Amino acid sequence: ATLMVLLPIIFIGGYVQTVLRPMAVTLSIALLASYVVSITIIPLLAPSLLRASHGRKRNLVERTTKLFDTYIVSPMRDGYVGIVKSAIQRPWLFIPPAMIALVLSLRQLPVIGRDLMPPMDTGIIKISVQMYPNTSLGATSTAVMRMEQLIKAHPEVTTISATIGTEPAVISFGSGRTAQQCDMTVHLTDRFHRQATIWQIENSIRKQLRSLPGVQYADVFDYGATPLSTVGAPVDVMISGPDLSVLQTLGDQVATRLSTKVHGLTSVRLSWNLKSREFLFHLIPERAGQFGISPAILAAQIQGGLRGIPASTYRVAGQDGLPLWIQFPGTNRNNISDIMDYRVQTAYGSIPLASFGTVSSEYAPTVITRQGLQRTIDVKGYRARTPITQLQSQIESALAPINLPKGYTISYEGEAKLMTSSFVRLMSALGLGVVLLYFSLVPAFKSWIHPLTIMIAIPFGIIGAAWGLMIAGLHSSMPSMMGMILLAGIVVKNSILLVDFIEEARARGESLDEALLGSVRVRTRPILMTAVGTSIGMLPVALGWAIGLERLAGLGTVAIAGLMVSTLFTLVYVPLFYKLLDGVTTRIRRIAASRHPAVRAEEAPSQVH
């Protein structure tokens, strides 16, 4: 049963398969191995273990077992027998409360919120700092040194690394940065050796960095805040259109609305703005022709003086040489008047750059981004622990009043886009797993109806899962959905125990009600053992008793809460629905027999159940 619901995860494809396939394969192998052990080694060892137990009548195990049976199992068994007796006599009193509980639990899921992957205290903080446009590299470097001093003052910090801009003349396949941008990585002690959480430390650092002069944006977020490295930020609103100035205006509107109307975002910033000042040199072709120099050579000389050119190589024995770059000193390239006095080498000697044309200035974007051949601007937002679904609903409401000009569109990228496709795959995997589970139970019970009785326990697991996540303060996520898929395979085991006993009892000649009550009386103990044993095994996962294990806390919580609640409901509602569905089946067959008199009378009793 559990293998059937795990099988679709292995082949579902996409991000879901990438993340969950190793776990699904491992669990499948473990289940197959446990099955082999249970039908080979355990039967061989059971006689010797039972014989040894009878030889020590008053040992600790027996006394504990007697106490467990006397004070827990027996009262629960007797109570359930009485409840089931009332349920099969008055089903209309028991079915509505179960349906109400299920509907209320489903309505709680939006309140819980949903993430692709749950937030985790990784002990690593990422910081992205944007200085104001036109800030010099030296000023940025000075500001970063001040930031490092403030961050080192936190006792939880162990190491800091910082990178300003990107290397000139190097093609970057990642996100190119300017001299006004800095990326920092801060490592903390693990969460078991500090009092403050990573989010509390982030909030303190964020306030300190934003108070520094010259800092335009300071995004502080935990490492692993996004499930994929290709996702720039958890919230990413992309605006596409042809004109840069219109994109800037729309981007400012979106950023303002996100900052003021969306609760749960720690920072909001634009991917670029039109505040970077550029100087444009307008070449007069006649002047260039007069001095016998082409525009390409002129541009190359200016570039060499401002950015630098490799002039020689420093040789190191046994290694590649190191290029030596030369460029104008800072005092000769900081002012436009100095640059215009740059001496261009021509066939007629050194001629000032001012002799070849004029210069003007304008404001331009720091970078230009495109998607699908359309220019874009991204409004990126970071969060602490607020679920993406709650943020997304606020974002859509906040941006609804914006009227887009013709030719401009808004799309939601980031984690929301990836989460939508991933959860579609997860729900498909769960649905396919339930279908495979049903058709695996049909030949086992030789019935099309009673597999439905067995699977009635799955919705009851949703009740426990929803309230368990709410009590634990967790969000629905991909691991918790994996827990639901596992839960679907686990909870049907309890139903199988009950239905199998009912079928065997009826085959021995017992009446339907006797078989129903007998199944609860006999199977209560193994059902409780299954629930308690699985819950104890999942407890370290639910509590996150290891570094990184909190990523799977939702899985453990769903498994424990869903299994305990479904166990309590299963002992009542599986016998009840067995009787209801059996009655429906009996009436259908009687109607069919009345319409087809050729059916032999002696075949009727064997077809009733």
Coordinates of C-alpha atoms in Angstrom, one line a residue:
A1 CA 0.0 0.0 0.0
T2 CA 2.8 2.5 0.9
L3 CA 4.8 1.5 -2.2
M4 CA 1.8 2.3 -4.4
V5 CA 1.6 5.9 -3.2
L6 CA 5.4 6.4 -3.3
L7 CA 5.8 5.1 -6.9
P8 CA 4.5 8.3 -8.7
I9 CA 7.0 10.5 -6.8
I10 CA 9.9 8.6 -8.4
F11 CA 8.7 9.4 -11.9
I12 CA 6.7 12.6 -11.6
G13 CA 9.4 14.8 -13.1
G14 CA 10.4 18.5 -12.5
Y15 CA 11.7 20.0 -9.3
V16 CA 9.5 17.7 -7.2
Q17 CA 11.3 14.6 -8.6
T18 CA 14.7 16.2 -8.2
V19 CA 14.1 16.9 -4.5
L20 CA 11.9 14.0 -3.3
R21 CA 13.0 11.2 -5.5
P22 CA 16.0 10.2 -3.3
M23 CA 13.8 10.0 -0.3
A24 CA 11.1 8.1 -2.2
V25 CA 13.6 5.5 -3.5
T26 CA 15.2 5.1 -0.1
L27 CA 11.8 4.5 1.6
S28 CA 10.7 2.1 -1.1
I29 CA 13.9 0.0 -0.7
A30 CA 13.5 0.1 3.1
L31 CA 9.8 -1.0 2.8
L32 CA 10.7 -3.9 0.6
A33 CA 13.5 -5.0 2.9
S34 CA 11.2 -4.8 6.0
Y35 CA 8.7 -6.9 4.1
V36 CA 11.2 -9.6 3.5
V37 CA 12.4 -9.5 7.1
S38 CA 8.8 -9.7 8.4
I39 CA 8.0 -12.9 6.5
T40 CA 11.3 -14.7 7.0
I41 CA 13.5 -13.7 10.0
I42 CA 10.7 -12.6 12.4
P43 CA 8.7 -15.9 12.1
L44 CA 12.0 -17.8 12.7
L45 CA 12.9 -15.8 15.8
A46 CA 9.3 -15.6 17.2
P47 CA 9.2 -19.1 18.8
S48 CA 12.5 -18.7 20.7
L49 CA 11.6 -15.2 21.9
L50 CA 8.1 -16.2 23.1
R51 CA 9.5 -19.3 24.8
A52 CA 12.1 -17.2 26.6
S53 CA 9.4 -14.8 27.7
H54 CA 7.3 -17.6 29.2
G55 CA 10.3 -18.7 31.2
R56 CA 10.5 -15.4 33.0
K57 CA 6.9 -14.8 34.0
R58 CA 7.3 -11.6 36.0
N59 CA 9.9 -9.7 34.0
L60 CA 9.8 -6.0 33.4
V61 CA 8.4 -6.4 29.8
E62 CA 5.4 -8.4 31.0
R63 CA 4.6 -6.0 33.8
T64 CA 4.8 -3.1 31.5
T65 CA 2.6 -4.8 28.9
K66 CA 0.0 -5.7 31.6
L67 CA -0.1 -2.1 32.8
F68 CA -0.4 -0.9 29.2
D69 CA -3.2 -3.3 28.5
T70 CA -5.1 -2.6 31.7
Y71 CA -5.0 1.2 31.8
I72 CA -4.8 2.1 28.1
V73 CA -5.7 -0.6 25.6
S74 CA -8.6 -2.2 27.4
P75 CA -10.4 1.0 28.2
M76 CA -10.0 2.3 24.7
R77 CA -11.0 -1.0 23.2
D78 CA -14.2 -1.2 25.3
G79 CA -15.0 2.4 24.6
Y80 CA -14.6 2.0 20.9
V81 CA -16.8 -1.1 20.9
G82 CA -19.5 0.9 22.5
I83 CA -19.1 3.8 20.1
V84 CA -19.1 1.5 17.1
K85 CA -22.2 -0.2 18.4
S86 CA -24.0 3.1 18.6
A87 CA -22.6 4.2 15.2
I88 CA -23.9 1.2 13.2
Q89 CA -27.3 1.7 14.8
R90 CA -27.5 5.5 14.3
P91 CA -25.1 6.4 11.5
W92 CA -26.9 9.7 10.9
L93 CA -25.5 11.0 14.3
F94 CA -21.9 10.2 13.4
I95 CA -21.4 11.1 9.7
P96 CA -22.2 14.9 9.8
P97 CA -19.6 15.6 12.6
A98 CA -16.9 13.9 10.5
M99 CA -17.8 15.8 7.4
I100 CA -17.9 19.1 9.3
A101 CA -14.5 18.4 10.8
L102 CA -13.1 17.6 7.4
V103 CA -14.5 20.8 5.8
L104 CA -13.2 23.0 8.7
S105 CA -9.8 21.4 8.3
L106 CA -9.7 22.1 4.6
R107 CA -10.7 25.7 5.3
Q108 CA -7.7 26.0 7.7
L109 CA -5.1 25.3 4.9
P110 CA -5.2 28.8 3.4
V111 CA -4.7 30.2 6.9
I112 CA -1.7 28.0 7.5
G113 CA -0.1 29.2 4.3
R114 CA 2.0 27.4 1.8
D115 CA 5.7 27.5 0.8
L116 CA 7.6 25.5 -1.7
M117 CA 10.3 24.7 0.9
P118 CA 9.9 25.7 4.6
P119 CA 12.3 28.3 6.0
M120 CA 15.3 26.9 7.8
D121 CA 17.8 28.3 10.2
T122 CA 20.9 27.5 8.2
G123 CA 23.3 29.6 10.1
I124 CA 24.3 31.5 7.0
I125 CA 23.1 35.0 6.2
K126 CA 23.3 36.6 2.7
I127 CA 23.5 40.3 2.4
S128 CA 23.0 42.3 -0.8
V129 CA 23.9 46.0 -0.5
Q130 CA 23.2 48.7 -3.1
M131 CA 24.9 52.1 -2.6
Y132 CA 23.5 55.2 -4.2
P133 CA 24.3 55.5 -8.0
N134 CA 27.5 57.2 -8.9
T135 CA 29.2 56.2 -5.6
S136 CA 32.9 55.6 -6.3
L137 CA 34.5 52.3 -5.8
G138 CA 36.6 53.7 -2.9
A139 CA 33.5 55.0 -1.1
T140 CA 31.8 51.6 -1.5
S141 CA 34.9 49.9 -0.2
T142 CA 35.0 52.2 2.9
A143 CA 31.3 51.6 3.5
V144 CA 31.7 47.8 3.3
M145 CA 34.5 47.9 5.8
R146 CA 32.2 49.8 8.2
M147 CA 29.5 47.2 7.6
E148 CA 31.9 44.4 8.5
Q149 CA 32.8 46.1 11.8
L150 CA 29.1 46.3 12.7
I151 CA 28.4 42.7 11.8
K152 CA 31.5 41.4 13.7
A153 CA 30.1 43.0 16.8
H154 CA 27.4 40.2 16.9
P155 CA 28.7 37.4 19.1
E156 CA 27.1 34.7 16.9
V157 CA 29.1 35.7 13.8
T158 CA 32.1 33.5 13.0
T159 CA 33.2 34.5 9.5
I160 CA 32.4 37.2 6.9
S161 CA 33.2 37.4 3.2
A162 CA 32.4 40.3 0.9
T163 CA 32.6 40.9 -2.9
I164 CA 32.2 44.4 -4.5
G165 CA 31.1 44.5 -8.1
T166 CA 32.5 42.1 -10.7
E167 CA 35.9 41.9 -12.4
P168 CA 36.1 44.2 -15.4
A169 CA 36.2 42.8 -19.0
V170 CA 35.1 39.4 -17.7
I171 CA 31.9 37.8 -19.2
S172 CA 29.6 36.8 -16.3
F173 CA 27.0 34.1 -16.7
G174 CA 25.5 35.1 -13.4
S175 CA 24.2 38.5 -12.2
G176 CA 26.6 41.2 -13.2
R177 CA 27.3 43.8 -10.5
T178 CA 28.5 47.3 -10.6
A179 CA 30.9 49.1 -8.3
Q180 CA 28.0 50.3 -6.2
Q181 CA 26.8 46.7 -5.3
C182 CA 28.2 44.4 -2.7
D183 CA 27.4 40.8 -1.8
M184 CA 28.3 39.5 1.7
T185 CA 28.1 36.1 3.3
V186 CA 27.9 35.8 7.1
H187 CA 28.4 32.5 8.9
L188 CA 26.9 32.0 12.4
T189 CA 27.3 29.4 15.0
D190 CA 24.8 26.6 14.6
R191 CA 21.3 27.1 16.1
F192 CA 22.0 24.8 19.1
H193 CA 24.8 27.1 20.3
R194 CA 23.1 30.5 20.2
Q195 CA 20.1 32.1 21.8
A196 CA 18.8 34.2 18.9
T197 CA 17.3 32.8 15.7
I198 CA 18.8 33.6 12.3
W199 CA 15.8 35.9 11.6
Q200 CA 16.3 37.9 14.8
I201 CA 20.0 38.4 13.9
E202 CA 19.0 39.3 10.3
N203 CA 16.6 42.0 11.6
S204 CA 19.3 43.5 13.8
I205 CA 21.9 43.6 11.0
R206 CA 19.3 45.0 8.6
K207 CA 18.6 48.0 10.9
Q208 CA 22.3 48.7 11.3
L209 CA 23.1 48.6 7.6
R210 CA 20.2 50.8 6.6
S211 CA 21.3 53.5 9.0
L212 CA 24.7 53.9 7.3
P213 CA 25.0 56.9 5.0
G214 CA 25.1 56.2 1.2
V215 CA 23.2 52.9 1.5
Q216 CA 20.2 52.8 -0.9
Y217 CA 19.1 49.1 -0.3
A218 CA 20.2 46.5 2.1
D219 CA 18.7 43.1 1.6
V220 CA 19.4 40.7 4.4
F221 CA 18.1 37.1 4.1
D222 CA 19.0 33.6 5.2
Y223 CA 20.9 31.4 2.9
G224 CA 18.5 29.0 1.2
A225 CA 15.7 31.5 1.2
T226 CA 14.9 30.4 -2.3
P227 CA 14.6 26.7 -3.4
L228 CA 16.7 27.3 -6.6
S229 CA 19.7 29.4 -7.3
T230 CA 17.9 30.6 -10.5
V231 CA 15.2 32.2 -8.3
G232 CA 16.6 35.7 -7.5
A233 CA 14.2 36.4 -4.6
P234 CA 11.2 34.8 -3.0
V235 CA 9.0 37.6 -4.4
D236 CA 9.8 38.8 -7.9
V237 CA 7.3 41.0 -9.8
M238 CA 8.6 41.4 -13.4
I239 CA 7.4 44.3 -15.6
S240 CA 8.0 44.0 -19.3
G241 CA 7.8 46.7 -22.0
P242 CA 9.7 48.7 -24.6
D243 CA 10.5 52.0 -22.9
L244 CA 13.0 52.2 -20.0
S245 CA 11.6 55.4 -18.5
V246 CA 8.1 53.9 -18.4
L247 CA 9.5 50.7 -16.8
Q248 CA 11.2 52.9 -14.2
T249 CA 7.9 54.7 -13.4
L250 CA 5.9 51.4 -13.2
G251 CA 8.6 49.8 -11.1
D252 CA 8.5 52.7 -8.6
Q253 CA 4.7 52.3 -8.3
V254 CA 5.0 48.6 -7.7
A255 CA 7.8 49.0 -5.2
T256 CA 5.8 51.6 -3.3
R257 CA 2.7 49.5 -3.1
L258 CA 4.6 46.4 -2.0
S259 CA 6.4 48.4 0.7
T260 CA 3.2 50.0 2.1
K261 CA 0.5 47.4 1.5
V262 CA 2.1 44.0 1.8
H263 CA 2.9 42.8 5.3
G264 CA 5.6 40.2 5.8
L265 CA 8.2 41.6 3.4
T266 CA 11.5 42.6 5.1
S267 CA 12.8 44.6 2.1
V268 CA 11.8 45.6 -1.4
R269 CA 14.1 46.9 -4.2
L270 CA 14.3 47.4 -7.9
S271 CA 16.7 45.5 -10.1
W272 CA 17.8 48.8 -11.7
N273 CA 17.0 52.5 -11.9
L274 CA 17.6 55.4 -14.2
K275 CA 20.0 57.2 -11.8
S276 CA 23.4 56.2 -13.1
R277 CA 25.0 59.3 -14.7
E278 CA 26.8 58.6 -18.0
F279 CA 29.0 60.9 -20.1
L280 CA 28.6 60.6 -23.9
F281 CA 31.3 61.7 -26.2
H282 CA 30.0 62.9 -29.6
L283 CA 32.7 62.4 -32.2
I284 CA 32.9 64.8 -35.2
P285 CA 33.8 62.6 -38.1
E286 CA 35.5 65.4 -40.0
R287 CA 37.9 66.1 -37.1
A288 CA 38.8 62.4 -36.9
G289 CA 39.4 62.3 -40.6
Q290 CA 41.5 65.4 -40.4
F291 CA 43.9 63.8 -38.0
G292 CA 43.8 60.4 -39.7
I293 CA 42.3 58.3 -36.9
S294 CA 39.3 56.0 -36.9
P295 CA 36.6 56.1 -34.3
A296 CA 37.5 52.5 -33.2
I297 CA 41.1 53.5 -32.5
L298 CA 40.0 56.6 -30.7
A299 CA 37.7 54.6 -28.5
A300 CA 40.3 52.0 -27.8
Q301 CA 42.8 54.6 -26.6
I302 CA 40.2 56.2 -24.3
Q303 CA 39.2 52.8 -22.9
G304 CA 42.9 52.0 -22.2
G305 CA 43.4 55.1 -20.3
L306 CA 40.2 54.9 -18.2
R307 CA 39.7 51.2 -17.7
G308 CA 43.3 50.0 -18.3
I309 CA 45.0 47.7 -20.7
P310 CA 47.5 44.8 -20.2
A311 CA 51.0 46.2 -20.9
S312 CA 53.2 43.3 -19.9
T313 CA 53.3 39.9 -18.2
Y314 CA 54.9 39.1 -14.9
R315 CA 56.6 35.7 -15.3
V316 CA 56.4 33.1 -12.5
A317 CA 58.4 29.8 -12.9
G318 CA 56.1 26.8 -13.5
Q319 CA 53.0 29.0 -13.7
D320 CA 51.1 31.1 -16.1
G321 CA 52.2 34.7 -16.2
L322 CA 50.3 37.4 -14.5
P323 CA 49.1 40.3 -16.7
L324 CA 50.2 43.8 -15.6
W325 CA 47.7 46.5 -16.3
I326 CA 48.3 50.2 -16.7
Q327 CA 45.8 53.0 -16.6
F328 CA 45.6 56.7 -15.9
P329 CA 45.9 57.6 -12.2
G330 CA 42.7 58.6 -10.4
T331 CA 43.5 62.2 -10.4
N332 CA 43.5 62.3 -14.2
R333 CA 40.2 60.4 -14.7
N334 CA 37.9 61.6 -12.0
N335 CA 36.8 64.8 -13.7
I336 CA 35.4 65.2 -17.2
S337 CA 37.7 68.2 -17.8
D338 CA 40.7 65.9 -17.2
I339 CA 39.3 63.3 -19.5
M340 CA 38.7 65.8 -22.2
D341 CA 42.4 66.8 -21.9
Y342 CA 43.4 63.2 -22.6
R343 CA 46.1 63.1 -25.4
V344 CA 45.1 61.0 -28.3
Q345 CA 48.0 59.6 -30.3
T346 CA 47.6 60.3 -34.0
A347 CA 49.9 60.4 -37.0
Y348 CA 50.2 64.2 -36.4
G349 CA 51.2 63.8 -32.8
S350 CA 49.3 64.0 -29.5
I351 CA 46.0 65.8 -29.8
P352 CA 43.6 66.6 -26.9
L353 CA 40.4 64.6 -26.9
A354 CA 38.4 67.9 -26.9
S355 CA 39.6 68.5 -30.4
F356 CA 37.6 65.6 -31.7
G357 CA 34.2 66.4 -30.5
T358 CA 31.9 67.4 -27.6
V359 CA 30.6 65.7 -24.4
S360 CA 27.2 65.6 -22.7
S361 CA 25.7 63.7 -19.8
E362 CA 22.5 61.8 -19.2
Y363 CA 21.0 59.3 -16.7
A364 CA 20.9 55.7 -17.7
P365 CA 20.0 52.3 -16.1
T366 CA 22.8 50.6 -14.2
V367 CA 22.0 47.4 -16.1
I368 CA 19.6 46.4 -18.9
T369 CA 17.7 43.2 -18.5
R370 CA 15.5 41.3 -21.0
Q371 CA 13.3 38.3 -21.2
G372 CA 11.7 37.1 -24.4
L373 CA 13.3 40.0 -26.3
Q374 CA 11.4 42.5 -24.1
R375 CA 13.1 44.9 -21.7
T376 CA 12.2 44.2 -18.1
I377 CA 12.5 45.6 -14.6
D378 CA 12.1 43.4 -11.5
V379 CA 10.7 44.4 -8.2
K380 CA 12.2 41.9 -5.7
G381 CA 11.0 41.3 -2.2
Y382 CA 12.5 39.3 0.7
R383 CA 10.7 37.8 3.6
A384 CA 11.5 36.2 7.0
R385 CA 9.0 33.4 7.6
T386 CA 5.7 34.6 6.1
P387 CA 4.4 31.9 3.6
I388 CA 4.5 32.7 0.0
T389 CA 0.8 32.1 -0.6
Q390 CA -0.1 34.8 2.0
L391 CA 2.4 37.2 0.4
Q392 CA 1.1 36.5 -3.1
S393 CA -2.5 37.1 -2.2
Q394 CA -1.6 40.5 -0.7
I395 CA 0.6 41.4 -3.7
E396 CA -2.2 40.6 -6.2
S397 CA -4.6 42.8 -4.2
A398 CA -2.1 45.6 -3.9
L399 CA -1.2 45.7 -7.6
A400 CA -4.8 45.3 -9.0
P401 CA -5.4 49.1 -9.2
I402 CA -2.4 49.7 -11.4
N403 CA -3.3 50.5 -15.0
L404 CA -0.6 49.3 -17.4
P405 CA 0.0 51.2 -20.6
K406 CA -0.4 49.3 -23.9
G407 CA 2.5 47.0 -24.5
Y408 CA 3.4 46.5 -20.9
T409 CA 2.7 43.4 -18.8
I410 CA 3.2 42.3 -15.2
S411 CA 4.2 38.7 -14.4
Y412 CA 4.9 36.9 -11.1
E413 CA 8.2 35.2 -11.1
G414 CA 10.2 34.0 -8.1
E415 CA 9.1 31.3 -5.8
A416 CA 5.4 31.7 -6.6
K417 CA 5.9 30.6 -10.2
L418 CA 8.0 27.6 -9.3
M419 CA 5.6 26.6 -6.4
T420 CA 2.6 26.6 -8.6
S421 CA 4.0 24.1 -11.1
S422 CA 5.5 22.0 -8.3
F423 CA 2.3 21.7 -6.3
V424 CA 0.4 20.7 -9.5
R425 CA 2.9 17.8 -9.9
L426 CA 2.6 16.9 -6.2
M427 CA -1.2 16.8 -6.3
S428 CA -1.0 14.7 -9.5
A429 CA 1.4 12.3 -7.7
L430 CA -1.0 12.1 -4.8
G431 CA -4.0 11.5 -7.0
L432 CA -2.2 8.8 -9.1
G433 CA -0.9 7.2 -5.9
V434 CA -4.5 6.9 -4.6
V435 CA -5.6 5.4 -7.9
L436 CA -2.8 2.8 -7.8
L437 CA -3.6 2.1 -4.2
Y438 CA -7.2 1.4 -5.0
F439 CA -6.4 -1.0 -7.9
S440 CA -3.8 -2.8 -5.8
L441 CA -6.5 -3.4 -3.1
V442 CA -9.2 -4.6 -5.5
P443 CA -7.6 -8.0 -6.3
A444 CA -6.5 -8.4 -2.6
F445 CA -10.1 -8.2 -1.4
K446 CA -11.8 -9.4 -4.6
S447 CA -14.1 -6.4 -4.4
W448 CA -14.7 -3.1 -6.1
I449 CA -16.4 -1.5 -3.0
H450 CA -14.4 -2.5 0.1
P451 CA -11.2 -0.8 -1.1
L452 CA -13.2 2.4 -0.9
T453 CA -14.0 1.5 2.7
I454 CA -10.3 1.0 3.4
M455 CA -9.4 4.3 1.8
I456 CA -12.0 6.3 3.8
A457 CA -9.2 6.8 6.4
I458 CA -7.2 9.0 4.1
P459 CA -9.5 12.1 4.4
F460 CA -9.4 11.7 8.2
G461 CA -5.6 12.0 8.0
I462 CA -6.0 15.5 6.4
I463 CA -7.9 16.6 9.5
G464 CA -4.9 15.7 11.8
A465 CA -2.4 17.1 9.3
A466 CA -4.0 20.5 9.0
W467 CA -4.4 21.1 12.7
G468 CA -1.0 19.6 13.5
L469 CA 0.7 22.1 11.2
M470 CA -1.3 24.9 12.7
I471 CA -0.4 23.9 16.3
A472 CA 3.3 23.5 15.4
G473 CA 3.4 26.9 13.7
L474 CA 4.5 25.3 10.4
H475 CA 3.4 26.0 6.8
S476 CA 2.2 23.6 4.2
S477 CA 5.2 22.8 1.9
M478 CA 6.6 20.2 -0.3
P479 CA 8.0 18.1 2.6
S480 CA 4.6 18.3 4.3
M481 CA 2.9 17.2 1.1
M482 CA 5.3 14.3 1.0
G483 CA 4.1 13.5 4.5
M484 CA 0.6 13.5 3.2
I485 CA 1.6 11.0 0.5
L486 CA 3.3 8.8 3.0
L487 CA 0.3 9.2 5.3
A488 CA -2.0 7.9 2.6
G489 CA 0.0 4.7 2.5
I490 CA 0.3 4.3 6.3
V491 CA -3.3 5.0 7.4
V492 CA -4.8 2.4 5.1
K493 CA -2.9 -0.2 7.0
N494 CA -5.2 0.2 9.9
S495 CA -8.2 0.0 7.6
I496 CA -6.8 -3.2 6.1
L497 CA -6.5 -4.8 9.5
L498 CA -10.2 -4.0 10.2
V499 CA -11.6 -5.0 6.8
D500 CA -9.5 -8.2 6.6
F501 CA -10.8 -9.3 10.0
I502 CA -14.4 -8.5 9.0
E503 CA -14.1 -10.5 5.8
E504 CA -12.6 -13.5 7.7
A505 CA -15.3 -13.3 10.4
R506 CA -18.1 -13.2 7.8
A507 CA -16.6 -16.2 6.0
R508 CA -16.7 -18.1 9.3
G509 CA -20.5 -17.5 9.4
E510 CA -20.7 -14.5 11.8
S511 CA -23.3 -11.8 11.2
L512 CA -22.2 -8.4 9.9
D513 CA -22.7 -6.6 13.2
E514 CA -20.8 -9.3 15.1
A515 CA -17.9 -9.1 12.6
L516 CA -17.8 -5.3 12.9
L517 CA -17.7 -5.3 16.7
G518 CA -15.2 -8.2 16.7
S519 CA -12.8 -6.4 14.4
V520 CA -12.7 -3.4 16.7
R521 CA -12.3 -5.6 19.8
V522 CA -9.4 -7.6 18.3
R523 CA -7.7 -5.1 16.1
T524 CA -7.5 -2.1 18.5
R525 CA -4.2 -3.2 20.0
P526 CA -2.2 -3.7 16.7
I527 CA -3.7 -0.5 15.3
L528 CA -2.6 1.5 18.3
M529 CA 0.8 -0.1 18.2
T530 CA 1.2 0.9 14.5
A531 CA 0.2 4.5 15.2
V532 CA 2.3 4.9 18.4
G533 CA 5.4 3.2 16.9
T534 CA 5.3 5.3 13.7
S535 CA 4.7 8.5 15.7
I536 CA 7.6 7.8 18.0
G537 CA 9.9 7.1 15.1
M538 CA 8.8 10.4 13.4
L539 CA 9.2 12.5 16.6
P540 CA 12.9 13.5 16.1
V541 CA 12.0 14.6 12.5
A542 CA 9.0 16.7 13.7
L543 CA 11.1 18.4 16.4
G544 CA 14.1 19.0 14.1
W545 CA 16.7 17.4 16.4
A546 CA 19.5 17.9 14.0
I547 CA 21.1 20.6 11.8
G548 CA 19.0 20.9 8.7
L549 CA 16.3 18.4 9.9
E550 CA 13.9 21.3 10.3
R551 CA 13.4 21.2 6.5
L552 CA 11.5 17.9 7.1
A553 CA 9.7 19.0 10.2
G554 CA 6.5 19.4 8.2
L555 CA 6.7 15.8 7.0
G556 CA 7.1 14.5 10.6
T557 CA 4.3 16.7 11.9
V558 CA 1.9 15.7 9.2
A559 CA 2.8 12.0 9.7
I560 CA 2.3 12.1 13.5
A561 CA -0.8 14.3 13.7
G562 CA -2.4 12.8 10.7
L563 CA -1.8 9.2 11.8
M564 CA -3.0 9.8 15.4
V565 CA -6.2 11.5 14.3
S566 CA -7.0 9.1 11.5
T567 CA -6.4 6.2 13.9
L568 CA -9.0 7.6 16.3
F569 CA -11.5 8.1 13.4
T570 CA -10.7 4.8 11.6
L571 CA -11.8 2.6 14.5
V572 CA -15.2 4.1 14.3
Y573 CA -15.8 5.1 10.7
V574 CA -14.3 2.2 8.8
P575 CA -16.8 -0.3 10.4
L576 CA -19.6 2.2 9.9
F577 CA -18.8 2.8 6.2
Y578 CA -18.3 -0.9 5.7
K579 CA -21.9 -1.6 6.8
L580 CA -23.3 1.3 4.8
L581 CA -21.4 0.3 1.6
D582 CA -22.2 -3.3 2.1
G583 CA -25.9 -2.4 2.4
V584 CA -25.7 -0.4 -0.8
T585 CA -24.0 -3.3 -2.6
T586 CA -26.6 -5.8 -1.3
R587 CA -29.5 -3.7 -2.5
I588 CA -27.9 -3.2 -5.9
R589 CA -27.4 -6.9 -6.3
R590 CA -31.0 -7.7 -5.2
I591 CA -32.3 -5.2 -7.8
A592 CA -30.1 -6.8 -10.5
A593 CA -31.2 -10.3 -9.5
S594 CA -34.9 -9.3 -9.7
R595 CA -34.3 -8.0 -13.2
H596 CA -32.4 -11.2 -14.2
P597 CA -34.3 -14.2 -12.9
A598 CA -31.9 -16.5 -14.5
V599 CA -29.4 -15.9 -11.6
R600 CA -29.5 -19.1 -9.6
A601 CA -30.7 -18.8 -6.0
E602 CA -27.8 -20.8 -4.6
E603 CA -25.3 -18.1 -5.9
A604 CA -27.0 -15.2 -4.1
P605 CA -25.6 -15.8 -0.5
S606 CA -22.0 -15.9 -1.8
Q607 CA -22.5 -12.6 -3.6
V608 CA -23.9 -10.6 -0.8
H609 CA -20.6 -9.4 0.6

